[in-house]
PDB file of C-alpha atoms and ligand atoms in Angstrom:
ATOM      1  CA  UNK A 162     140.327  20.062 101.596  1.00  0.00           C
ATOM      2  CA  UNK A 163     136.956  20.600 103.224  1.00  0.00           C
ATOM      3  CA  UNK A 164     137.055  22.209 106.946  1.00  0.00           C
ATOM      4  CA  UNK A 165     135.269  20.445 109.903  1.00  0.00           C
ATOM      5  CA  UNK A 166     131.958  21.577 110.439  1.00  0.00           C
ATOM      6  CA  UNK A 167     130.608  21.723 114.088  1.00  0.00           C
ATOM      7  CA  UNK A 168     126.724  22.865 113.978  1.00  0.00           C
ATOM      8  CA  UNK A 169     125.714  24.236 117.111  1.00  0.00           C
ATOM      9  CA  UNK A 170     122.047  25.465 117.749  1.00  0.00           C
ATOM     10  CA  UNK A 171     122.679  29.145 118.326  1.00  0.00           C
ATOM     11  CA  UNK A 172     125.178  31.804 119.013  1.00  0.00           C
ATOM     12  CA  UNK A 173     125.319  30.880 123.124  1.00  0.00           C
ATOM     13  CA  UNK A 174     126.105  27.469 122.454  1.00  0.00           C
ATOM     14  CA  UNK A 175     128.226  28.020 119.476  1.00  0.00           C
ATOM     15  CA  UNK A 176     130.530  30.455 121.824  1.00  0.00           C
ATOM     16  CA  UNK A 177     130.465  27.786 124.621  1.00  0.00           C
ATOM     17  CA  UNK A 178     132.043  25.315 122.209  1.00  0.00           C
ATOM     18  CA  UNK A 179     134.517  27.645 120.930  1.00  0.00           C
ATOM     19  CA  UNK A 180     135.373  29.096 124.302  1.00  0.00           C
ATOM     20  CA  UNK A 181     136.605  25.466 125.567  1.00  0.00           C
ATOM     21  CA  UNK A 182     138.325  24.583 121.889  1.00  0.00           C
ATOM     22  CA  UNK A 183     140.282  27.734 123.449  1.00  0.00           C
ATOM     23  CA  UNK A 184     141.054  26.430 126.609  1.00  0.00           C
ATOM     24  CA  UNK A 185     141.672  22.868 125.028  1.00  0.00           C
ATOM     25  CA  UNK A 186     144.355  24.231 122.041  1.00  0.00           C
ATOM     26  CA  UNK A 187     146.069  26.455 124.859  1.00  0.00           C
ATOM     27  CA  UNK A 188     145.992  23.472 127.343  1.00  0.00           C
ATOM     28  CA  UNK A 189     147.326  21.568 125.055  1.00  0.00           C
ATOM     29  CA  UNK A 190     150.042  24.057 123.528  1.00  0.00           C
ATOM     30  CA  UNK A 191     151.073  25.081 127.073  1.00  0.00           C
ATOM     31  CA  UNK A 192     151.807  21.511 127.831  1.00  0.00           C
ATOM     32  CA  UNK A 193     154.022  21.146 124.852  1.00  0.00           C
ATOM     33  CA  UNK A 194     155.462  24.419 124.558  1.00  0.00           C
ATOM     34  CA  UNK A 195     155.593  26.637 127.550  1.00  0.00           C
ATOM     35  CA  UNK A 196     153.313  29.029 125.540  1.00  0.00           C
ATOM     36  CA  UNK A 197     149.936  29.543 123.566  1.00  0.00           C
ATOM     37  CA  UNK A 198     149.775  31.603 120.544  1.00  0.00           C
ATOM     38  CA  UNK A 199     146.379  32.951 120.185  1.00  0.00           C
ATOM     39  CA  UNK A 200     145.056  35.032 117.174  1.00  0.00           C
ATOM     40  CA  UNK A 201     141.725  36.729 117.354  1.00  0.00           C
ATOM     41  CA  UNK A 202     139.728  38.825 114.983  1.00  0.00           C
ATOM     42  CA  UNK A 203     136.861  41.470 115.129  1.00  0.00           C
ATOM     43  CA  UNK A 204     133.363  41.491 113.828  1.00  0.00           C
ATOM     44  CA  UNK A 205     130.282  41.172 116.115  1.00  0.00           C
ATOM     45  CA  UNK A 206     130.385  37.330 116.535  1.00  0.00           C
ATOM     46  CA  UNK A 207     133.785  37.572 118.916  1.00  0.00           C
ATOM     47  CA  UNK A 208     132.642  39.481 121.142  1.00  0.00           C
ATOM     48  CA  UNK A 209     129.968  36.255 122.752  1.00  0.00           C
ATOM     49  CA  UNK A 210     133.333  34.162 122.880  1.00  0.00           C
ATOM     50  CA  UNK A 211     135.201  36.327 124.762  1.00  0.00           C
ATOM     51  CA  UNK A 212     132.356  37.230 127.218  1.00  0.00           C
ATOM     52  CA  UNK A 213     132.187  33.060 127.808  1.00  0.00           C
ATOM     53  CA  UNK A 214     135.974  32.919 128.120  1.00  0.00           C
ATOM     54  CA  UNK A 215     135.508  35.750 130.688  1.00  0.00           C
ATOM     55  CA  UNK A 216     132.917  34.500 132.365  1.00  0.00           C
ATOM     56  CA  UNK A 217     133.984  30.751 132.857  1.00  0.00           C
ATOM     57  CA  UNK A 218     136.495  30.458 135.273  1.00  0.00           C
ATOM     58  CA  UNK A 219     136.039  26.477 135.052  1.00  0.00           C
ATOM     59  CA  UNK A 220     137.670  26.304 132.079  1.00  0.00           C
ATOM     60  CA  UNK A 221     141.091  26.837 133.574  1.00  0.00           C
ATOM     61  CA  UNK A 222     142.539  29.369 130.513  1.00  0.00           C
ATOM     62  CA  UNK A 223     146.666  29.469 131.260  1.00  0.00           C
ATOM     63  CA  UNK A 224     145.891  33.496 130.220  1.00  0.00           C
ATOM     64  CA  UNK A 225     149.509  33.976 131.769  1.00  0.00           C
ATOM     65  CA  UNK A 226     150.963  31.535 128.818  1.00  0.00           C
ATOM     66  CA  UNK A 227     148.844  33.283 126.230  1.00  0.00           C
ATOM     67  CA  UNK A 228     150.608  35.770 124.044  1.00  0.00           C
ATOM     68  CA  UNK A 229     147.286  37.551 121.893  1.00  0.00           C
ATOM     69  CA  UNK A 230     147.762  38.689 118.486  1.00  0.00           C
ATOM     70  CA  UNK A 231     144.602  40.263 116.011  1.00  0.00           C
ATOM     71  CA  UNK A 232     144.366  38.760 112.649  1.00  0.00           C
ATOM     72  CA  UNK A 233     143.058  42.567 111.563  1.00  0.00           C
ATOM     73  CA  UNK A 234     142.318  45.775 112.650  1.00  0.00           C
ATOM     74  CA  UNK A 235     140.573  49.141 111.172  1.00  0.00           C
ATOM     75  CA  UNK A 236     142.832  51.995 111.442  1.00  0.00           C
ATOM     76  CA  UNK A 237     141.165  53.857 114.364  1.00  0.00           C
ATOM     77  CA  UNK A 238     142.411  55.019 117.733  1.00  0.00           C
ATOM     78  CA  UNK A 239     142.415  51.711 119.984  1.00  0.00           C
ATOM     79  CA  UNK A 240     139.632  53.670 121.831  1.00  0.00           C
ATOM     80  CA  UNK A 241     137.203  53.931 119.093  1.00  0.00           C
ATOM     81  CA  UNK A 242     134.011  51.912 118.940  1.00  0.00           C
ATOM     82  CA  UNK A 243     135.111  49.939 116.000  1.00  0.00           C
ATOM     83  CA  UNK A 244     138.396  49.147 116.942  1.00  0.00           C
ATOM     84  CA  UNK A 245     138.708  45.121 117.088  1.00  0.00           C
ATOM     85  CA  UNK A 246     141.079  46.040 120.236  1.00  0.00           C
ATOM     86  CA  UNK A 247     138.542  47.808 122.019  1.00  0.00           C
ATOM     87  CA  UNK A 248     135.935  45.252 121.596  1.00  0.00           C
ATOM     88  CA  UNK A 249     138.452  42.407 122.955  1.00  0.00           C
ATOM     89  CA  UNK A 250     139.402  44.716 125.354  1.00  0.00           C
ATOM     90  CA  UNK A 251     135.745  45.738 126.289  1.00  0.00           C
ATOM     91  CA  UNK A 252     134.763  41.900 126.494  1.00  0.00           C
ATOM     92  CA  UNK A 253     138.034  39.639 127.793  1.00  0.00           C
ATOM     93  CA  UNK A 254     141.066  41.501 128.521  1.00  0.00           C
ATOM     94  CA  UNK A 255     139.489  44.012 131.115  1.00  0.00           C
ATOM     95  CA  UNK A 256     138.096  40.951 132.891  1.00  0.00           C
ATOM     96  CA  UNK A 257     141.006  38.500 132.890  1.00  0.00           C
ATOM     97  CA  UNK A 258     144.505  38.736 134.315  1.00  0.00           C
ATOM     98  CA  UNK A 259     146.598  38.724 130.694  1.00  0.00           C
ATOM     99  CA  UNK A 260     149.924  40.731 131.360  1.00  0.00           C
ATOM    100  CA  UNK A 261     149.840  43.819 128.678  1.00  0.00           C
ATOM    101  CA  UNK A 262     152.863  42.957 127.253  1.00  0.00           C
ATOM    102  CA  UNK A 263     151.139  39.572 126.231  1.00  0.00           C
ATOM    103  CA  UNK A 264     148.339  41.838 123.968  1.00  0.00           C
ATOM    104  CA  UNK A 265     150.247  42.397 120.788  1.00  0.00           C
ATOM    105  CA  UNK A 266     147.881  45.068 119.292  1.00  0.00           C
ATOM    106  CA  UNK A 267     147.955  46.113 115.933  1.00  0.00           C
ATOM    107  CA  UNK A 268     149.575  49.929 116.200  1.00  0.00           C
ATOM    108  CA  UNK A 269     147.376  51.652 114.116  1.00  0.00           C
ATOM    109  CA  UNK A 270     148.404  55.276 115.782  1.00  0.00           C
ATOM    110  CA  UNK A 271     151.275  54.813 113.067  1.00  0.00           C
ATOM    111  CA  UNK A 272     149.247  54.741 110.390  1.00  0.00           C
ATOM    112  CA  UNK A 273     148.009  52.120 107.915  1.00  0.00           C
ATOM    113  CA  UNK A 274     151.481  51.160 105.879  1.00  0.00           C
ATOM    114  CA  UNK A 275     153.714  51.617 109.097  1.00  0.00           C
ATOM    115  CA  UNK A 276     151.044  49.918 111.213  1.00  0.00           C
ATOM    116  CA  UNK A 277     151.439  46.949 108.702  1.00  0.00           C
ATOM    117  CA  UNK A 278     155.101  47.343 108.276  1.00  0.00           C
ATOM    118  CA  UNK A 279     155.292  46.944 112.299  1.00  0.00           C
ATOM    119  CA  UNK A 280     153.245  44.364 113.071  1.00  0.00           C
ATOM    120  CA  UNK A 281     155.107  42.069 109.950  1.00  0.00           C
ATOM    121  CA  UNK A 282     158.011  42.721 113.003  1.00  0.00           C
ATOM    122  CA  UNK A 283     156.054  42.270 115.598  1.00  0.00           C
ATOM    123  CA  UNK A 284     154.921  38.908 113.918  1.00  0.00           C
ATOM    124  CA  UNK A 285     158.735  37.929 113.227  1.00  0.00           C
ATOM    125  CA  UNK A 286     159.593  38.886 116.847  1.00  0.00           C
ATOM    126  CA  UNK A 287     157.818  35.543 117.950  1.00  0.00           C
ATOM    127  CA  UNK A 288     159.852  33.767 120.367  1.00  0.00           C
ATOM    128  CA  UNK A 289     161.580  30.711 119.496  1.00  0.00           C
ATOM    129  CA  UNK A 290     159.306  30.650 116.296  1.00  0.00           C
ATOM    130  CA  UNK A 291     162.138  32.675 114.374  1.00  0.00           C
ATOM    131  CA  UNK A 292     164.265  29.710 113.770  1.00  0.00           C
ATOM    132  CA  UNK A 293     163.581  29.016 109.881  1.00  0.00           C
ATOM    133  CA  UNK A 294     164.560  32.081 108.835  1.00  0.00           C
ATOM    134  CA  UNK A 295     163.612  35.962 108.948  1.00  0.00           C
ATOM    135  CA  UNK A 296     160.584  35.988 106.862  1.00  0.00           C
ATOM    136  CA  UNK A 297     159.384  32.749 107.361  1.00  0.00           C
ATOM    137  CA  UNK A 298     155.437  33.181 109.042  1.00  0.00           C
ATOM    138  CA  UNK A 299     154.810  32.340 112.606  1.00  0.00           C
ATOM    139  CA  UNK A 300     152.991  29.387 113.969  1.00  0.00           C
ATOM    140  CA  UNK A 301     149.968  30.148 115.765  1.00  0.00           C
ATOM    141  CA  UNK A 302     148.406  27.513 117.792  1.00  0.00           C
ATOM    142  CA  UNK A 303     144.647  28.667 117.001  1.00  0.00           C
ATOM    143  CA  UNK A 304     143.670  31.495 114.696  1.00  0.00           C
ATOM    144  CA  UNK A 305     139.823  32.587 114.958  1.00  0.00           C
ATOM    145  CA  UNK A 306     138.248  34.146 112.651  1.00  0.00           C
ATOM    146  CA  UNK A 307     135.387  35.086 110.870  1.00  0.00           C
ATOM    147  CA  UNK A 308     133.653  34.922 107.495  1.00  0.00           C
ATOM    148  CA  UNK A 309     132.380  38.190 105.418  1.00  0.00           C
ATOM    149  CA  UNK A 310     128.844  37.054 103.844  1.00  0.00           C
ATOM    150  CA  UNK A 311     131.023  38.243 100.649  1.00  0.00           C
ATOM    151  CA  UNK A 312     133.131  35.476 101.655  1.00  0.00           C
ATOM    152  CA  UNK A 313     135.832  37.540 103.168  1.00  0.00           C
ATOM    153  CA  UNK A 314     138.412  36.760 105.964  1.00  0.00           C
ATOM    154  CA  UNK A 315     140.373  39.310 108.392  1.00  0.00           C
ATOM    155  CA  UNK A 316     140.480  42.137 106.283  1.00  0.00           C
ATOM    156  CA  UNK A 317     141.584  39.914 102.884  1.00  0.00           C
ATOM    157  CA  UNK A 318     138.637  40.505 100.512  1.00  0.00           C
ATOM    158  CA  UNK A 319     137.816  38.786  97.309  1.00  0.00           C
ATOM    159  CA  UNK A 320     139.694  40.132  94.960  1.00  0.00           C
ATOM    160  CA  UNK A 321     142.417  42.092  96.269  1.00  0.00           C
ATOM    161  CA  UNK A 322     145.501  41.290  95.077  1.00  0.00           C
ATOM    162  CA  UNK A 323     146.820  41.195  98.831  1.00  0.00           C
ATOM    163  CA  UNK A 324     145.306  37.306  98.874  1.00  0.00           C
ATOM    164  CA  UNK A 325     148.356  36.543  96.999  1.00  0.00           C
ATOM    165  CA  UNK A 326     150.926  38.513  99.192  1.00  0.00           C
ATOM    166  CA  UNK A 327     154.362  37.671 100.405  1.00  0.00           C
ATOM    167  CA  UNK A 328     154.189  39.531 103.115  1.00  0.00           C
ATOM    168  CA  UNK A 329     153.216  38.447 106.650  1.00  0.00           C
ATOM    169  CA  UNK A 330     151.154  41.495 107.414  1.00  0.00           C
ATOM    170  CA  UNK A 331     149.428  44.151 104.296  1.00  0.00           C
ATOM    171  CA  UNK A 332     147.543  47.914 104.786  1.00  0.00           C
ATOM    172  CA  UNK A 333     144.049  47.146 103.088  1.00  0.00           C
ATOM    173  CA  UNK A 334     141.376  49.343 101.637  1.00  0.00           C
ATOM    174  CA  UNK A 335     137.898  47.730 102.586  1.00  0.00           C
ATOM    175  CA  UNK A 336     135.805  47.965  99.087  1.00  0.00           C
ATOM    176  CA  UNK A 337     133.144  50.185  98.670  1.00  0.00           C
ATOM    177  CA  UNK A 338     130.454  50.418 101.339  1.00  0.00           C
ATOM    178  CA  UNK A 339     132.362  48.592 103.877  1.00  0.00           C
ATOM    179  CA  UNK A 340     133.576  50.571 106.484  1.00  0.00           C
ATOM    180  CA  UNK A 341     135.859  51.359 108.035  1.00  0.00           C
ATOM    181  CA  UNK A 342     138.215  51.610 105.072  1.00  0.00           C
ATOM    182  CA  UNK A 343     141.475  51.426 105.997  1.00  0.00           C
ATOM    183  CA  UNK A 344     142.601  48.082 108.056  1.00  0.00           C
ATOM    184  CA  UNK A 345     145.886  46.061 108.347  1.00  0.00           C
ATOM    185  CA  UNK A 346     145.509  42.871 108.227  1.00  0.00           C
ATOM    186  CA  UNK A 347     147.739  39.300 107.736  1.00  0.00           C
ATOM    187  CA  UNK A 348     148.148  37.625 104.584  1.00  0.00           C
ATOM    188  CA  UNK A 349     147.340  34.110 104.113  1.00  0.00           C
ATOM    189  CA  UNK A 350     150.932  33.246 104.738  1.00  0.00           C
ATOM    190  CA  UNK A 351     150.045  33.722 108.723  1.00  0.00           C
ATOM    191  CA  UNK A 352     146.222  32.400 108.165  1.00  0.00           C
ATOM    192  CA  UNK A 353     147.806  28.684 106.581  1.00  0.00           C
ATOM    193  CA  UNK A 354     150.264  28.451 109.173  1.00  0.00           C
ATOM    194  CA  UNK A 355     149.052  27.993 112.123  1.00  0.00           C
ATOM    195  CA  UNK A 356     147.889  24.906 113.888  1.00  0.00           C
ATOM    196  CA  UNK A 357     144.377  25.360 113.963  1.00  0.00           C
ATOM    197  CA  UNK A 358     142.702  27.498 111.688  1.00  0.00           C
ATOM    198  CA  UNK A 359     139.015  28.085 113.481  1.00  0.00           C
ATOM    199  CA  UNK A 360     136.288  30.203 112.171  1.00  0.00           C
ATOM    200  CA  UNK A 361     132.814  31.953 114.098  1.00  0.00           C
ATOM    201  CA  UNK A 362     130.106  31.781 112.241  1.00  0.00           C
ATOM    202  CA  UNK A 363     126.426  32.675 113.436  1.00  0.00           C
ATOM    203  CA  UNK A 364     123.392  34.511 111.671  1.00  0.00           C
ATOM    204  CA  UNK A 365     121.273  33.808 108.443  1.00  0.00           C
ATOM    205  CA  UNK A 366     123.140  36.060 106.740  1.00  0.00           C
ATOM    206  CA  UNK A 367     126.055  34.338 106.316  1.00  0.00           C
ATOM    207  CA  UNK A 368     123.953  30.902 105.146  1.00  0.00           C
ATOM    208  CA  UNK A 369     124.547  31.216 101.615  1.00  0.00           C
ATOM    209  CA  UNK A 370     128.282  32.149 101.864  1.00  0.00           C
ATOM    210  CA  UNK A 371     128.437  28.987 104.196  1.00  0.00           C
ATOM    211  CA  UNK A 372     126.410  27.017 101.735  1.00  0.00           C
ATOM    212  CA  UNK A 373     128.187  27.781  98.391  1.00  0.00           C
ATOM    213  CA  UNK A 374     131.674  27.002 100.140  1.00  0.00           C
ATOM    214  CA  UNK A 375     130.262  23.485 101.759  1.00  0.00           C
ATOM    215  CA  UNK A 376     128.777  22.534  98.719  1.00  0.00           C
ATOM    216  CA  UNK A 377     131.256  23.592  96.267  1.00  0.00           C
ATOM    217  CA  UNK A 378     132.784  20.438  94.276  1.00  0.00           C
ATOM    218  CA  UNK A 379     134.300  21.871  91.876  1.00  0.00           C
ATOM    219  CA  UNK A 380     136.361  24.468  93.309  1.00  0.00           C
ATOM    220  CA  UNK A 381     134.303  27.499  92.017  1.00  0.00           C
ATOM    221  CA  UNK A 382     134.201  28.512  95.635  1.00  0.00           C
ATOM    222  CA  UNK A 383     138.162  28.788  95.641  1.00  0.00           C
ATOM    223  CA  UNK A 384     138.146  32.395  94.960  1.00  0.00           C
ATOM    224  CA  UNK A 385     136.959  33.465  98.169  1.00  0.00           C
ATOM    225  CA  UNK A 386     139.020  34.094 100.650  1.00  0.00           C
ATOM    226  CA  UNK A 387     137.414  32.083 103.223  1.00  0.00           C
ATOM    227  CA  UNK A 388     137.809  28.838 100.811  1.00  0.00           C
ATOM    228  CA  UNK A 389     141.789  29.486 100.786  1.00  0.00           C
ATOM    229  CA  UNK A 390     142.097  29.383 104.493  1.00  0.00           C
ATOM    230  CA  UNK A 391     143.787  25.691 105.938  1.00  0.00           C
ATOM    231  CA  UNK A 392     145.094  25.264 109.313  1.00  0.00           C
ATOM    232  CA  UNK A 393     148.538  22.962 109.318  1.00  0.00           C
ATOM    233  CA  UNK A 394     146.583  20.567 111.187  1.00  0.00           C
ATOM    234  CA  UNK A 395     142.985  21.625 111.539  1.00  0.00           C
ATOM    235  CA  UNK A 396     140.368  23.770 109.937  1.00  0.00           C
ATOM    236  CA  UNK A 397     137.264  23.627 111.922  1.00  0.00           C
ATOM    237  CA  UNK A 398     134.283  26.238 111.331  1.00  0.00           C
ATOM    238  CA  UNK A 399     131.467  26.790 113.952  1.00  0.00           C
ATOM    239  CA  UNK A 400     128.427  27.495 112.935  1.00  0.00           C
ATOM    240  CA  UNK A 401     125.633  27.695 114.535  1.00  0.00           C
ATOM    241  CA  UNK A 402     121.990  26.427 112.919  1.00  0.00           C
ATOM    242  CA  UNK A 403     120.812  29.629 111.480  1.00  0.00           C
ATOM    243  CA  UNK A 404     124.040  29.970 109.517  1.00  0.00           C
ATOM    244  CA  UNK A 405     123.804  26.410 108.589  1.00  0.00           C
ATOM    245  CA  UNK A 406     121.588  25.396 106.048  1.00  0.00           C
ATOM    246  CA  UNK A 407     122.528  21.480 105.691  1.00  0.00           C
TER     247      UNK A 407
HETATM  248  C1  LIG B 270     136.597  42.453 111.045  1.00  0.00           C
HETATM  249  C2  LIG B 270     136.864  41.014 110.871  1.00  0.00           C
HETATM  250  C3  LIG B 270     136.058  40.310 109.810  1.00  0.00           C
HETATM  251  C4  LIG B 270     134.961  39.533 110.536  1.00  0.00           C
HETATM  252  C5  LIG B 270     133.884  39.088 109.568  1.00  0.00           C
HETATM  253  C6  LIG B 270     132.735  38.374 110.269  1.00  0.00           C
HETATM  254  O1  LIG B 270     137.387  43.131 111.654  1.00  0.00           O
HETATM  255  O2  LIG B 270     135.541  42.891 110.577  1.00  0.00           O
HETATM  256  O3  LIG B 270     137.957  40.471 111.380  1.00  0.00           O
HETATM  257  O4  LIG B 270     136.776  39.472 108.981  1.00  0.00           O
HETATM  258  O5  LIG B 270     135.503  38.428 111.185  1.00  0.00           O
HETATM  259  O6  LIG B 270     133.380  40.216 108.901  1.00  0.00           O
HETATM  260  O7  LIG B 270     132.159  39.236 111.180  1.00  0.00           O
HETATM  261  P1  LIG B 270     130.983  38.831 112.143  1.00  0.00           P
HETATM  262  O8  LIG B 270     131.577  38.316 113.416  1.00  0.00           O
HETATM  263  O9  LIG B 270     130.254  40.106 112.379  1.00  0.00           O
HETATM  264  O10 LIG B 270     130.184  37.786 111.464  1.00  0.00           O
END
């Protein structure tokens, strides 16, 4: 099934979009539900949506509904410069009023395996989401995320053998000459299960990743992880022009 493609002319406009798809998904889940589930991920392309959600007050964010978990993480203090923490942390959570026990961080003090092992808990501990049984993945309402020009996803690389994981959550070793090496990072059992799965995409670079996925008819895309990501109900990617090459 081919995503949704919104083009948007550049990276401002493409975050403006994405930033009230936010406040739409968690309007909408908050209505129905009591509560958003929101998962983010790292990468440089985040970090313009959560300075808009920051910024724009307007768009009426229920951030005290919104319980944040990280599609991945590199295995760094949370302080580090390449933490995916930090940089949400830098860009949205110091400026908004989200209660800390809402920001379900990825503990990566504990180590890679034991971060992974906790955060498949953490996952489980969803409220209310539990009710089909103990291993059974969570249902996010939006996922973002982003796409590797190698065509990788979170940390789930083409390749690895973790694409094809039962568990919820896996310790990953980035290939060669990506850095840095160790992440956690959920499976596609968490990535295909929730509501809307949403990806940022901005920068020539990532055109003929974009390209060979839209344009793929007969599946020789599938491989990548990217390709193997469906929401339950929506897979949208925004792109903006430069990543876009019609
Ligand atoms: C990470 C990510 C990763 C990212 C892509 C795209 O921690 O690196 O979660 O999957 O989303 O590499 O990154 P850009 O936003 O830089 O395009």
């Amino acid at each position: 099934m081919k995503p949704e493609v919104r083009v948007h002319a550049d990276v401002d406009e493409l975050s403006r979009a994405a930033a009230r798809w936010t406040a739409l998904c968690a309007r909408q889940a908050v209505s129905a539900r009591g509560r958003f589930f929101l998962m983010i991920s790292g990468g440089t392309t985040p970090a313009h949506l959560f300075d808009t959600l920051a910024q724009k007050a307007g768009l009426a964010m229920p951030w005290d509904k919104t319980e944040i978990y990280w599609a991945d993480e590199r295995v760094v203090p949370p302080t580090d410069p390449s933490s995916n923490f930090r940089l949400a942390q830098e860009h949205l959570f110091s400026r908004v009023s989200v209660p800390e026990a809402q920001l379900h961080r990825i503990q990566t003090e504990l180590g890679p395996s034991a971060a992974a092992y906790t955060y498949r808990d953490e996952l489980l501990r969803i409220s209310g989401l539990q009710a089909r049984g103990a291993d059974q993945p969570p249902v996010f309402d939006l996922i973002w995320l982003g796409i590797g020009k190698d065509g990788h996803t979170a940390s789930l690389f083409p390749g690895s053998a973790d694409l094809d994981s039962p568990e919820l959550a896996v310790a990953v070793r980035a290939p060669a000459g990506v850095a840095p090496t160790d992440r956690v990072s959920v499976t596609l059992n968490v990535l295909n299960n929730a509501r809307c799965a949403a990806f940022l995409v901005s920068g020539a670079d990532k055109r003929d990743v974009v390209g060979r996925i839209l344009a793929d008819e007969k599946g020789r895309a599938s491989e990548l992880p990217v390709a193997r990501v469906h929401g339950l109900e929506q897979t949208i990617w925004f792109v903006d022009r430069a990543a876009f090459a019609g």
